[in-house]
Coordinates of N, CA, C and O in Angstrom, one line a residue:
M17 N -123.4 63.7 -136.7 CA -122.5 63.7 -137.8 C -123.3 63.3 -139.0 O -124.1 62.3 -139.0
V18 N -123.1 63.9 -140.1 CA -123.8 63.6 -141.4 C -122.8 63.2 -142.4 O -121.7 63.9 -142.6
I19 N -123.1 62.2 -143.1 CA -122.2 61.7 -144.2 C -123.0 61.8 -145.5 O -124.1 61.2 -145.6
V20 N -122.5 62.6 -146.4 CA -123.1 62.8 -147.7 C -122.4 61.9 -148.7 O -121.2 62.0 -148.9
I21 N -123.2 61.0 -149.3 CA -122.6 60.1 -150.3 C -123.2 60.4 -151.7 O -124.4 60.2 -151.9
D22 N -122.3 60.8 -152.6 CA -122.7 61.0 -154.0 C -122.4 59.8 -154.8 O -121.7 58.9 -154.4
K23 N -122.9 59.7 -156.0 CA -122.7 58.6 -156.9 C -121.2 58.5 -157.3 O -120.7 57.5 -157.7
K24 N -120.6 59.7 -157.3 CA -119.2 59.7 -157.8 C -118.1 59.3 -156.8 O -117.0 59.2 -157.1
I25 N -118.5 59.1 -155.5 CA -117.5 58.8 -154.5 C -117.2 57.3 -154.6 O -118.1 56.5 -154.8
D26 N -115.9 57.0 -154.5 CA -115.4 55.6 -154.6 C -115.6 54.9 -153.2 O -115.9 55.5 -152.2
Q27 N -115.5 53.6 -153.2 CA -115.7 52.8 -152.1 C -114.8 53.1 -150.9 O -115.1 53.0 -149.8
R28 N -113.5 53.4 -151.2 CA -112.5 53.7 -150.2 C -113.0 54.9 -149.4 O -112.9 54.9 -148.1
K29 N -113.5 56.0 -150.0 CA -113.9 57.2 -149.3 C -115.1 56.9 -148.4 O -115.3 57.4 -147.3
V30 N -116.0 56.0 -148.9 CA -117.2 55.6 -148.1 C -116.7 54.9 -146.8 O -117.2 55.2 -145.7
K31 N -115.8 54.0 -147.0 CA -115.3 53.2 -145.8 C -114.6 54.2 -144.8 O -114.8 54.0 -143.6
E32 N -113.9 55.2 -145.3 CA -113.2 56.1 -144.4 C -114.3 56.9 -143.6 O -114.1 57.2 -142.4
A33 N -115.3 57.3 -144.3 CA -116.4 58.1 -143.7 C -117.1 57.3 -142.6 O -117.4 57.8 -141.5
L34 N -117.4 56.0 -142.9 CA -118.0 55.1 -142.0 C -117.1 54.9 -140.7 O -117.6 54.7 -139.6
K35 N -115.8 54.8 -141.0 CA -114.8 54.6 -139.9 C -114.9 55.8 -139.0 O -114.9 55.6 -137.7
K36 N -114.9 57.0 -139.5 CA -115.0 58.2 -138.7 C -116.3 58.2 -137.9 O -116.3 58.6 -136.7
L37 N -117.4 57.8 -138.5 CA -118.6 57.7 -137.8 C -118.6 56.8 -136.6 O -119.1 57.1 -135.5
E38 N -118.0 55.6 -136.8 CA -117.8 54.6 -135.7 C -117.0 55.2 -134.6 O -117.3 55.0 -133.4
D39 N -115.9 55.8 -134.9 CA -115.0 56.4 -133.9 C -115.7 57.5 -133.1 O -115.6 57.6 -131.9
C40 N -116.5 58.3 -133.8 CA -117.3 59.3 -133.1 C -118.3 58.7 -132.2 O -118.5 59.2 -131.1
Q41 N -119.0 57.7 -132.5 CA -120.0 57.1 -131.7 C -119.3 56.3 -130.5 O -119.9 56.3 -129.4
A42 N -118.1 55.8 -130.7 CA -117.4 55.1 -129.6 C -117.0 56.1 -128.5 O -117.0 55.7 -127.3
K43 N -116.8 57.3 -128.8 CA -116.3 58.3 -127.8 C -117.5 58.9 -127.0 O -117.2 59.6 -126.1
K44 N -118.7 58.7 -127.5 CA -119.8 59.3 -126.8 C -120.0 58.8 -125.4 O -120.0 57.6 -125.1
T45 N -120.1 59.8 -124.4 CA -120.2 59.4 -123.0 C -121.7 59.1 -122.7 O -122.6 59.6 -123.4
K46 N -121.9 58.3 -121.7 CA -123.2 57.9 -121.3 C -123.4 58.3 -119.8 O -122.4 58.6 -119.1
L47 N -124.6 58.4 -119.4 CA -124.8 58.7 -118.0 C -124.2 57.7 -117.0 O -123.8 58.0 -115.9
A48 N -124.2 56.4 -117.5 CA -123.6 55.4 -116.6 C -122.1 55.6 -116.4 O -121.6 55.1 -115.3
D49 N -121.5 56.4 -117.2 CA -120.0 56.7 -117.0 C -119.8 57.5 -115.7 O -118.8 57.5 -115.1
F50 N -120.8 58.3 -115.3 CA -120.7 59.2 -114.2 C -121.5 58.8 -113.0 O -121.5 59.4 -112.0
Y51 N -122.3 57.7 -113.1 CA -123.2 57.3 -112.0 C -122.4 56.9 -110.8 O -121.5 56.1 -110.9
G52 N -122.7 57.5 -109.7 CA -122.0 57.1 -108.4 C -120.7 57.8 -108.2 O -120.0 57.5 -107.2
K53 N -120.3 58.8 -109.0 CA -119.0 59.4 -108.8 C -119.0 60.3 -107.6 O -118.0 60.5 -107.0
L54 N -120.1 60.9 -107.2 CA -120.2 61.8 -106.1 C -120.9 61.1 -104.9 O -121.6 61.8 -104.1
K55 N -120.7 59.9 -104.8 CA -121.4 59.1 -103.7 C -121.0 59.6 -102.3 O -119.8 59.9 -102.1
N56 N -122.0 59.9 -101.5 CA -121.8 60.4 -100.1 C -121.2 61.8 -100.0 O -120.7 62.2 -99.0
T57 N -121.2 62.5 -101.1 CA -120.7 63.8 -101.1 C -121.7 64.8 -100.5 O -121.4 65.7 -99.7
F58 N -123.0 64.6 -100.9 CA -124.0 65.6 -100.5 C -124.9 65.0 -99.4 O -125.7 65.7 -98.8
G59 N -124.8 63.7 -99.1 CA -125.7 63.1 -98.2 C -127.1 63.0 -98.7 O -127.4 62.7 -99.9
D60 N -128.1 63.3 -97.8 CA -129.5 63.3 -98.2 C -129.8 64.5 -99.1 O -129.4 65.6 -98.8
G61 N -130.5 64.2 -100.2 CA -130.7 65.3 -101.2 C -131.6 66.4 -100.7 O -131.3 67.6 -100.9
V62 N -132.6 66.1 -99.9 CA -133.5 67.1 -99.3 C -132.8 68.0 -98.3 O -132.9 69.2 -98.3
E63 N -132.0 67.3 -97.5 CA -131.2 68.1 -96.5 C -130.2 69.0 -97.2 O -130.0 70.2 -96.7
Y64 N -129.6 68.5 -98.2 CA -128.7 69.4 -99.0 C -129.4 70.6 -99.6 O -128.9 71.7 -99.5
Q65 N -130.5 70.4 -100.2 CA -131.3 71.5 -100.8 C -131.7 72.5 -99.7 O -131.6 73.7 -100.0
E66 N -132.1 72.0 -98.6 CA -132.5 73.0 -97.5 C -131.3 73.8 -97.0 O -131.4 75.0 -96.8
E67 N -130.2 73.1 -96.9 CA -129.0 73.8 -96.5 C -128.5 74.9 -97.5 O -128.1 76.0 -97.1
I68 N -128.5 74.5 -98.8 CA -128.1 75.4 -99.8 C -129.0 76.6 -100.1 O -128.6 77.7 -100.1
R69 N -130.3 76.2 -100.3 CA -131.3 77.3 -100.7 C -131.8 78.1 -99.5 O -132.0 79.3 -99.6
G70 N -132.0 77.4 -98.4 CA -132.6 78.2 -97.2 C -133.9 78.7 -97.4 O -134.4 79.6 -96.8
E71 N -134.7 78.2 -98.4 CA -136.0 78.7 -98.7 C -137.1 78.2 -97.7 O -138.1 78.9 -97.6
W72 N -136.8 77.1 -97.0 CA -137.8 76.6 -96.2 C -137.7 77.1 -94.7 O -138.4 76.6 -93.8
N73 N -136.8 77.9 -94.4 CA -136.6 78.5 -93.1 C -137.6 79.6 -92.8 O -137.9 80.4 -93.6

């Protein structure tokens, strides 16, 4: 997000723009939000790849 501030903008509008920026950053998801969600779904990663791809047979 880009905030353009000109000399003519009053302090109230600057605060509103900064508030929007803070809200936008607060909603950003991180990898840690999804870590462990599929636990034990696929088992061993190598075995799963062999089963799905079948390239090593």
